[in-house]
Coordinates of C-alpha atoms and ligand atoms in Angstrom, one line a residue:
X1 CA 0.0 0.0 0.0
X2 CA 1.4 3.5 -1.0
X3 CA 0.2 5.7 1.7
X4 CA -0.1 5.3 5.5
X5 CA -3.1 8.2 5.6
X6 CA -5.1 9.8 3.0
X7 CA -6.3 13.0 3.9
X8 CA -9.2 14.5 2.6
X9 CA -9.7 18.3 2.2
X10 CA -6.8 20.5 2.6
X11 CA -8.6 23.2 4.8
X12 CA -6.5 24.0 8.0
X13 CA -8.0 20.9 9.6
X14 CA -6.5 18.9 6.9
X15 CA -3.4 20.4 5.8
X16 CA -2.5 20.6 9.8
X17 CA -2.9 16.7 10.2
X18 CA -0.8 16.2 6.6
X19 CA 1.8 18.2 8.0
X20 CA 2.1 17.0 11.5
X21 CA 1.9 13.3 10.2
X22 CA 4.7 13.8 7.5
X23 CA 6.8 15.3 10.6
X24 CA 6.4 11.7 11.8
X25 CA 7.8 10.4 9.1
X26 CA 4.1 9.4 8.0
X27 CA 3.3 8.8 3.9
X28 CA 0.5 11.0 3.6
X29 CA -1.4 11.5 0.0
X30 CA -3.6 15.4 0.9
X31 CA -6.2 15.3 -1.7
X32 CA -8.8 18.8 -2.0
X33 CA -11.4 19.3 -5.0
X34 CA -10.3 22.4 -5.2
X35 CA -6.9 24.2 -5.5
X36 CA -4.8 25.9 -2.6
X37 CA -5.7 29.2 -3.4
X38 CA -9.2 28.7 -4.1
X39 CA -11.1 31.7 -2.2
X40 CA -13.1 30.4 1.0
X41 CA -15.6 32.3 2.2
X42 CA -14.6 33.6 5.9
X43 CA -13.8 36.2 8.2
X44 CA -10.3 34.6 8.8
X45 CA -10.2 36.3 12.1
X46 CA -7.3 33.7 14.0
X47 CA -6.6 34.2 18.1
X48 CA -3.6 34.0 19.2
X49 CA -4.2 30.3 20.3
X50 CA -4.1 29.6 16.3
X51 CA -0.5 31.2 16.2
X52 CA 0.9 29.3 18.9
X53 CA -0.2 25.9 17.2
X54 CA 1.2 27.0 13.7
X55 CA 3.2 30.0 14.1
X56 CA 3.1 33.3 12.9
X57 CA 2.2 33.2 9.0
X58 CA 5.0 35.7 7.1
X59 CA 3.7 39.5 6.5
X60 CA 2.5 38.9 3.0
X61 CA -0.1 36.1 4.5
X62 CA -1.3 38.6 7.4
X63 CA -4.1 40.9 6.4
X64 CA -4.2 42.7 9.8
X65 CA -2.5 42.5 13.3
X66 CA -5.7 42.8 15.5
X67 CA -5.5 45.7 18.0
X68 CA -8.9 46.6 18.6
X69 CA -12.0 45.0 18.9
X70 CA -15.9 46.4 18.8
X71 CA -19.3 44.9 20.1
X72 CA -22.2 47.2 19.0
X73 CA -25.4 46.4 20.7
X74 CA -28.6 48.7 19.3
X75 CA -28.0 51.1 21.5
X76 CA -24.9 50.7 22.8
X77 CA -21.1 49.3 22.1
X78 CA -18.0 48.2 23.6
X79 CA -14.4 48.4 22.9
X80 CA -11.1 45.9 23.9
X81 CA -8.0 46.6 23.2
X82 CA -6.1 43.5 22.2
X83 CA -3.1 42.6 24.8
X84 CA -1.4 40.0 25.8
X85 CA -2.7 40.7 29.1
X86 CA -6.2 39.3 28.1
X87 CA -4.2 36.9 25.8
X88 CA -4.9 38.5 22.5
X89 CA -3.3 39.7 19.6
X90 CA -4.6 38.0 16.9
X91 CA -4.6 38.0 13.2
X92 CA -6.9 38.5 10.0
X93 CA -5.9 36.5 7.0
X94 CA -7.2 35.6 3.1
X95 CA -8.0 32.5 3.8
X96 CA -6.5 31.5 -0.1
X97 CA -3.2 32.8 1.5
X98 CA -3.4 31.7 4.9
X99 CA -4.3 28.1 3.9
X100 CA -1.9 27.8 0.6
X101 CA 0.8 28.5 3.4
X102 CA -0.1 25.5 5.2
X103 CA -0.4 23.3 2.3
X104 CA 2.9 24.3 1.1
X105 CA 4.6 23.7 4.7
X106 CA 3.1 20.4 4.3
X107 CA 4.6 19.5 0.7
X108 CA 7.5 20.7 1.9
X109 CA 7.4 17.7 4.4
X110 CA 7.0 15.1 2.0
X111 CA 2.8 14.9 1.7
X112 CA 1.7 14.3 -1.8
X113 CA -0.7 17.1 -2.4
X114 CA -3.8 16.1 -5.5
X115 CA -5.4 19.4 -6.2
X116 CA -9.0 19.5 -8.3
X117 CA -9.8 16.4 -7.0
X118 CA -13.5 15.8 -5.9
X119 CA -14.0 12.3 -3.9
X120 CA -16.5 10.5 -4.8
X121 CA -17.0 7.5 -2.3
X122 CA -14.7 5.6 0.3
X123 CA -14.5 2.3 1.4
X124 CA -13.5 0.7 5.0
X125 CA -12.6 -2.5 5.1
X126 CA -9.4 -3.5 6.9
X127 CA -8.1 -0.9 4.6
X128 CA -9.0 2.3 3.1
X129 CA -10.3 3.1 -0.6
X130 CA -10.8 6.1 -1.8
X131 CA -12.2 7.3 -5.1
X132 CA -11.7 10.2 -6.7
X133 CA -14.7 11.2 -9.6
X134 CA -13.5 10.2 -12.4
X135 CA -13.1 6.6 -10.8
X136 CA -9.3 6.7 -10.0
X137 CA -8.4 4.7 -6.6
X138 CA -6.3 5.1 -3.9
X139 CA -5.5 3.3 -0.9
X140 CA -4.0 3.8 2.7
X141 CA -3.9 2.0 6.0
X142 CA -5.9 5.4 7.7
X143 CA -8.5 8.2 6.6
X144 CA -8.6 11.3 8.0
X145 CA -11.7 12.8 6.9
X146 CA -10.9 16.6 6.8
X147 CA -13.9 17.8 4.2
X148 CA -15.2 20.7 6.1
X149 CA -19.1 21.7 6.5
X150 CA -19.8 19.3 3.8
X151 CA -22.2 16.5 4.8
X152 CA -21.8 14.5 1.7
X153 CA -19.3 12.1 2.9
X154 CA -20.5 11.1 6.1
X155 CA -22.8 8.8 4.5
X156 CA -19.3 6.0 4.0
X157 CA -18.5 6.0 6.8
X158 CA -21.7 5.3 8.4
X159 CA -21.8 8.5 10.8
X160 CA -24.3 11.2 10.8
X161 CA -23.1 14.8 10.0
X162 CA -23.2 18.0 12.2
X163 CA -27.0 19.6 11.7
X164 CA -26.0 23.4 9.5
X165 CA -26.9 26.8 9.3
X166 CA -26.7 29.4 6.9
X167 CA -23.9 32.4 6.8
X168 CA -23.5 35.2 4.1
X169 CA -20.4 37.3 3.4
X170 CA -18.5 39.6 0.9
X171 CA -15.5 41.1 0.6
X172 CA -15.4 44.8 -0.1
X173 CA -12.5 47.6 -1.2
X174 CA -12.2 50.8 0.3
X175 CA -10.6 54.1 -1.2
X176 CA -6.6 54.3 0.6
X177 CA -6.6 55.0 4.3
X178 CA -10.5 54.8 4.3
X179 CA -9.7 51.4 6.3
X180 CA -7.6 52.5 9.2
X181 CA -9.8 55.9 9.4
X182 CA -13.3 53.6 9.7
X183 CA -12.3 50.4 11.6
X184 CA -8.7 49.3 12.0
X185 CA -10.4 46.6 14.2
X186 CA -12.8 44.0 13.9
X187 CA -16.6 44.7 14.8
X188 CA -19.5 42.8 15.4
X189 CA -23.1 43.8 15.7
X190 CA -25.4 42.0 18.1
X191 CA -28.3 44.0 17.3
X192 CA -32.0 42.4 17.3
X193 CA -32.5 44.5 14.1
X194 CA -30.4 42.2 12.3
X195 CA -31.1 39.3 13.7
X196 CA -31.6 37.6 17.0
X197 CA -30.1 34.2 16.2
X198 CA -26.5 35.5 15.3
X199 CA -24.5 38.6 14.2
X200 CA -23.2 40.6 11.6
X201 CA -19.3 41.4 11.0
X202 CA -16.9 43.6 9.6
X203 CA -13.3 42.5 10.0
X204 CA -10.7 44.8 8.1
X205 CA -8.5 43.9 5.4
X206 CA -5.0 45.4 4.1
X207 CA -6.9 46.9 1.2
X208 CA -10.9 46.6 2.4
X209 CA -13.1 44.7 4.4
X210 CA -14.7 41.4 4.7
X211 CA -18.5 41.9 5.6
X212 CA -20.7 38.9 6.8
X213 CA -23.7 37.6 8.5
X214 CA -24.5 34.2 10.1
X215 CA -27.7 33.4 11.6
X216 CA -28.3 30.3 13.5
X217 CA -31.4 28.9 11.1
X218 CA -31.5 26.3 8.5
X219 CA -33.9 28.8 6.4
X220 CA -31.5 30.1 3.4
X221 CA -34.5 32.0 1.6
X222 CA -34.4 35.5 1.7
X223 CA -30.8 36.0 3.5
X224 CA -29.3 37.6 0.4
X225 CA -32.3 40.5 0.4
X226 CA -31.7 40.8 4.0
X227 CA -27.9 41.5 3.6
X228 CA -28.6 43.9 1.1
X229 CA -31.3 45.7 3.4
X230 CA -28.7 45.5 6.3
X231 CA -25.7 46.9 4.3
X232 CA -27.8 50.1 2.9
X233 CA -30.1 50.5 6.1
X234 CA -28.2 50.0 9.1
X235 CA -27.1 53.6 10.5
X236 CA -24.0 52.8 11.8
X237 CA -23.4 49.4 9.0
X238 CA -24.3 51.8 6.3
X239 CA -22.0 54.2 7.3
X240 CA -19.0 52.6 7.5
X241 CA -19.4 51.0 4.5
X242 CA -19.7 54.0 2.4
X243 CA -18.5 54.6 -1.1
X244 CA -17.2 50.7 -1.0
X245 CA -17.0 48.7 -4.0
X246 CA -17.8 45.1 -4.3
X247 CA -14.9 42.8 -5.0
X248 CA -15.4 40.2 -7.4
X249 CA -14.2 36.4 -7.1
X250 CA -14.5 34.1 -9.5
X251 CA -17.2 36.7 -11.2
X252 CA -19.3 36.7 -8.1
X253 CA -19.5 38.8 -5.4
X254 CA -21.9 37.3 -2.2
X255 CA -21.0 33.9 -0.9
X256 CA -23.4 32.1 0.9
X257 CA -21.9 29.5 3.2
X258 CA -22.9 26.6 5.4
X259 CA -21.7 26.7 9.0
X260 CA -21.9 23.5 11.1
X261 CA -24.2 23.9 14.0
X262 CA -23.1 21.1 16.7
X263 CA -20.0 18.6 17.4
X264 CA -20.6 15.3 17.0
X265 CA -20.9 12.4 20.0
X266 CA -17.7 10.7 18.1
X267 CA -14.8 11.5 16.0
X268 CA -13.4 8.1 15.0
X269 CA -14.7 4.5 13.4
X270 CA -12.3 1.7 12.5
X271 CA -9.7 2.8 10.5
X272 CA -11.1 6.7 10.6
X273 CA -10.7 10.1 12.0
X274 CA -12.7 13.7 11.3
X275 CA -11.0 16.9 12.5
X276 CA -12.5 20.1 11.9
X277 CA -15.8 21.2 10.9
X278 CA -16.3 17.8 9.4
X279 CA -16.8 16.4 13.1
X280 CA -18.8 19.8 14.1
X281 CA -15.7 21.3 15.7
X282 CA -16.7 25.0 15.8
X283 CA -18.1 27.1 18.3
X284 CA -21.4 28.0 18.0
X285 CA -22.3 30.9 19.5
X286 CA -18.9 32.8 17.5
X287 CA -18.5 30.5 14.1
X288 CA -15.0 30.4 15.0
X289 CA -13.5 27.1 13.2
X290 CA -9.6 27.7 12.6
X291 CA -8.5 26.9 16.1
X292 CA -10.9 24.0 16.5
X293 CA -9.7 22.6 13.2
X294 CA -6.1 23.0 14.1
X295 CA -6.3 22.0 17.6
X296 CA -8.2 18.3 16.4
X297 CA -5.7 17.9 13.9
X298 CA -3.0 18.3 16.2
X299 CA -4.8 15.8 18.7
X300 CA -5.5 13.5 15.8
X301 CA -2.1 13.2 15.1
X302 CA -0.2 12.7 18.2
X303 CA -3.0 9.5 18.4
X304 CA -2.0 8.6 14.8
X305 CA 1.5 8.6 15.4
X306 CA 0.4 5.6 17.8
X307 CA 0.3 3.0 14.9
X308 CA -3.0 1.6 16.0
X309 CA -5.8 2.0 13.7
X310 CA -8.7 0.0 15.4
X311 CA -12.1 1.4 16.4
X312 CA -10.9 0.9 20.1
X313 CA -7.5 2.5 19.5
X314 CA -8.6 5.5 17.6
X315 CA -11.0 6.0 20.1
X316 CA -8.9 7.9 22.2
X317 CA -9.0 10.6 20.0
X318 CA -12.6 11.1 20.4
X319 CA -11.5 11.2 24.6
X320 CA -9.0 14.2 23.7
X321 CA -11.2 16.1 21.6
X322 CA -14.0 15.7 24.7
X323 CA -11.4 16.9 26.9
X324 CA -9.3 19.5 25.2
X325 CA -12.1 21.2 23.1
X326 CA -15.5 20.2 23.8
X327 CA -15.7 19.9 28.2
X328 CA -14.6 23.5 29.0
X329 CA -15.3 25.4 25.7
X330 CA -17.1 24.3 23.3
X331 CA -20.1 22.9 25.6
X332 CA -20.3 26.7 27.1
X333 CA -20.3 27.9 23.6
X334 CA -23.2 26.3 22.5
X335 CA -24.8 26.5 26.2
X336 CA -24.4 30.5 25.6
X337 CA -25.8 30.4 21.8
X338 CA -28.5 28.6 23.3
X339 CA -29.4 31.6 26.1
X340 CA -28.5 34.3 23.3
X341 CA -30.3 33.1 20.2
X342 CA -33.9 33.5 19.2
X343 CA -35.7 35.7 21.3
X344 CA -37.4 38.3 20.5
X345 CA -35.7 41.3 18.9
X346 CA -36.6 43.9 21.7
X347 CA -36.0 41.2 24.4
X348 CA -32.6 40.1 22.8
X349 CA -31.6 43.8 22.6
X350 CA -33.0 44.2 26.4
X351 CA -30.6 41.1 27.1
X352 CA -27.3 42.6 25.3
X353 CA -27.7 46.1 26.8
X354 CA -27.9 45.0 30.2
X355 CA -24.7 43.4 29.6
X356 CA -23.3 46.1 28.5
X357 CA -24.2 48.4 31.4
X358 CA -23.0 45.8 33.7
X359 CA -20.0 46.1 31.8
X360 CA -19.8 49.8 32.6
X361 CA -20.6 49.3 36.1
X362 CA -19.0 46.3 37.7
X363 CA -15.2 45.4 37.2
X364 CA -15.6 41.8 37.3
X365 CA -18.2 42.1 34.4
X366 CA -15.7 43.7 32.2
X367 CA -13.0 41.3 32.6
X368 CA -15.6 38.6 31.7
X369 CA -16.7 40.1 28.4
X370 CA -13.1 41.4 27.8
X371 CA -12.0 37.6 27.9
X372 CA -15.3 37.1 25.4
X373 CA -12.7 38.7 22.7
X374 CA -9.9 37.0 24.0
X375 CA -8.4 33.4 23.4
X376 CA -10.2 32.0 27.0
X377 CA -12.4 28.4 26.9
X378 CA -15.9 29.4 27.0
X379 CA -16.3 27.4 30.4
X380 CA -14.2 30.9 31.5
X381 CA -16.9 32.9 30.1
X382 CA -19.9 31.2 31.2
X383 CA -19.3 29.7 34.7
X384 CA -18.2 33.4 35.6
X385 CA -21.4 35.1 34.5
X386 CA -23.7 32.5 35.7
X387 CA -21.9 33.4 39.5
X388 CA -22.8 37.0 38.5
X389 CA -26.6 36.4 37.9
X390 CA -28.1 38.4 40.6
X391 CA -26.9 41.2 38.6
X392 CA -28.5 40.3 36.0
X393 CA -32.1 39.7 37.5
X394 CA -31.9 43.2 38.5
X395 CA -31.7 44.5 35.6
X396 CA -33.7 41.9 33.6
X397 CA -35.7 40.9 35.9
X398 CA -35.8 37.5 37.3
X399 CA -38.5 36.2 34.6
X400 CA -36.4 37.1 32.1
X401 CA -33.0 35.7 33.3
X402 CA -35.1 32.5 33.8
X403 CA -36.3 33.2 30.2
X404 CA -32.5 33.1 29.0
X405 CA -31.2 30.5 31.5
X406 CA -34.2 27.6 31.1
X407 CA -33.4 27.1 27.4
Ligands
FAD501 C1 -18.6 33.1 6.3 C2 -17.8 32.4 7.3 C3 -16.9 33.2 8.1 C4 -16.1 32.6 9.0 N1 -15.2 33.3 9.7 C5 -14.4 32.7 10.6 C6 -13.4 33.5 11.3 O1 -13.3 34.7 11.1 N2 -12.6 32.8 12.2 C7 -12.7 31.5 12.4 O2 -11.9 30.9 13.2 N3 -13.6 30.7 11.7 C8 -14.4 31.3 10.8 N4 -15.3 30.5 10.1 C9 -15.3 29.1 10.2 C10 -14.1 28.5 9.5 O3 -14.0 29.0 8.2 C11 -14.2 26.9 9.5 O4 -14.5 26.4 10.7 C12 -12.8 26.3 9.1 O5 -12.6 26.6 7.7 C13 -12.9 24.8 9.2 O6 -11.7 24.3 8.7 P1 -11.7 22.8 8.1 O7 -10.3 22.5 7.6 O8 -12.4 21.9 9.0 O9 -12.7 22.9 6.8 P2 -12.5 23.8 5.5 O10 -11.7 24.9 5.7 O11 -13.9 24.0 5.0 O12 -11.8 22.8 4.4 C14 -12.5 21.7 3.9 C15 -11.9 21.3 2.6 O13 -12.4 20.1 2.1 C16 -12.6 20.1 0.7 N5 -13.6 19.1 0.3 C17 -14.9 19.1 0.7 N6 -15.5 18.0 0.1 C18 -14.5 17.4 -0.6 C19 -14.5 16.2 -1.4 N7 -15.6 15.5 -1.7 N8 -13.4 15.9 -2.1 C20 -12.2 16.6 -1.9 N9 -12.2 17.7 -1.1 C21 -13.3 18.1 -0.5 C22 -13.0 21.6 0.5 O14 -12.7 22.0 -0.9 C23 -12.2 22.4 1.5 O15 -11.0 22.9 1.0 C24 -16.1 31.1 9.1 C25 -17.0 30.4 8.3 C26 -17.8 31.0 7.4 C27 -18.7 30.2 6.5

């Protein structure tokens, strides 16, 4: 057999686990459908907790350092500046650049990289068989399935994929110095005019900005028209955004882009691992997915290095991920997407300024939402706050803490 592990999608998850194995000494075959600098539609917005697993990309990879950050409520809005003291200093990237960089680290190791090629199927049986379409076959001891917010594959390997919702972004150019005058930060809008089951974004560019909007609903229809409507009616959105011109990619403009909602119970099977957002690694409250996909790839590959490709063996990946990612961060994520999302706009807006007055008015309330921006595990974040909920009801009310906290 040629390779030890085929690899398959050569996101970060992906190109991460290729690289990590081939430092092993690992024959790894990376295959992708597309090629490395196809244009992926995301914020690219990387904590510092991404640049300590992979290092700090070179200049002409890095967008922008991030110094600032802003939460705007309806009515109100909130600054942190990014410092190592809150363990922050993170990074915006292409992702085309950011994730090329990867893929050529990992050639550079050794890993046999097949661009523009679309699997089709795979087969487990004592070995793995992969097929490309087309109908050309390849076969490894090991799959690491690595295919992102795709749900297509799932199906051969007899495990159900992540449920999905719906995100839409663009990337836009800005006349020189417009950038650094308007944002020079990333910002995000938690406003119940825009939705109450997610939030809209602006995260800076060199030459522009990336613009986007998830919401937590399975319901695609009409998103696009409410972009639009966003974008030219928002007063402070509108604004900003100001005598900006759409960039186009491949002849289009808007992306609309799956997100995976939830992680999965498992990460392995016999003679199988998923990393990433192809095991539902992503928190859910933020749609932040590079760390998650890094982190699992590196956990996936310290167990691969073990040799042992058995259901039972592999099986201690699934343990790590439960205990590096999932028991103090990404459970609070989604615990605190669940108490967010969905109410009713003026009650969501009710919800997000008291936070932010608490914020003003009680020290130990800023640090929390301060580490909100910062590179913390959720369980930080929420077992904190929950200690802090008298504060809350007073402001709220204790119905409608119980509203947020019974969900
Ligand atoms: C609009 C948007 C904005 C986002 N912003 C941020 C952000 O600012 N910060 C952040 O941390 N996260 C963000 N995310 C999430 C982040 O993009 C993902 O979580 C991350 O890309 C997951 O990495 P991955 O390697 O698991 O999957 P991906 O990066 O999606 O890579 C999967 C790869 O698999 C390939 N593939 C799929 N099917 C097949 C097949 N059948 N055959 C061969 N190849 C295949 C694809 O071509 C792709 O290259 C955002 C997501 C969206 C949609």
């Amino acid at each position: 057999m040629k390779y030890d592990t085929i690899v398959v999608g050569a996101g970060p998850a992906g190109s991460f686990t290729a690289l990590k194995l081939a430092e092993q000494g690992l024959n790894v075959l990376l295959i992708d459908k597309q090629s490395r600098d196809r244009y992926k539609p995301c914020g690219g917005g990387m904590c510092t907790r991404c640049l300590k697993l992979v290092g700090e990309p070179p200049d002409e990879v890095t967008e922008r350092k991030v110094t600032k950050e802003t939460l705007y409520t309806k009515n109100k809005s909130f600054s942190v500046s990014c410092s190592e003291s809150i363990g922050k200093k993170g990074i915006v990237v292409y992702r085309n650049k950011f994730d090329s960089w990867l893929i050529d680290r990992a050639e550079a190791k050794g890993v046999e990289i097949l661009e523009k090629s679309k699997v089709d199927s795979i087969k487990i049986n004592g070995k793995v068989t992969v097929k490309l379409e087309g109908g050309k076959e390849f076969e490894s001891n090991l799959l690491v399935g690595a295919w992102g917010a795709s749900s297509y594959l799932h199906k051969f390997i007899n495990v159900a994929p992540p449920k999905y919702y719906t995100s839409i972004s663009q990337e836009l150019k800005l006349p020189p110095g417009l950038v650094e005058e308007r944002f020079n930060e990333p910002e995000i809008f938690w406003d119940g005019n825009i939705t109450t089951n997610g939030y809209f974004w602006i995260f800076p560019r060199k030459e522009g900005v990336n613009i986007g909007y998830m919401e937590q609903t399975t319901k695609a229809k009409g998103i696009k028209e409410k972009f639009i409507k966003i974008i030219q009616n928002h007063p402070i959105i509108s604004q900003k955004l100001k005598g900006s011109e759409e960039m186009k990619i491949n002849g289009r403009s808007l992306f609309g882009h799956r997100i995976a909602e939830n992680y999965l119970d498992r990460f392995h099977g016999d003679h199988f691992v998923l990393v990433g957002e192809a095991g539902g690694l992503i928190n859910s409250l933020t749609g932040e997915g590079i760390y998650y996909a890094l982190k699992s790839a590196e956990l996936a590959a310290s167990i691969i290095s073990e040799g042992e490709y058995s259901e039972k063996s592999l099986g201690r990946y699934t343990e790590l991920c439960y205990s590096e990612l999932i028991d103090n961060d990404l459970k609070y994520s989604a615990k605190m997407a669940k108490m967010m999302f969905g109410h009713k706009p003026q009650f969501h807006d009710r919800i997000m300024d008291a936070m932010l007055e608490l914020t003003e008015e009680n020290g130990e309330i800023k640090k929390i939402m301060e580490s909100m921006f910062s590179s913390v595990e959720y369980g930080q974040i929420y077992n904190p706050l929950m200690s802090k909920k008298g504060l809350l009801i007073r402001k709220l009310g204790l119905l409608g803490v119980m509203k947020m906290i019974s969900r």
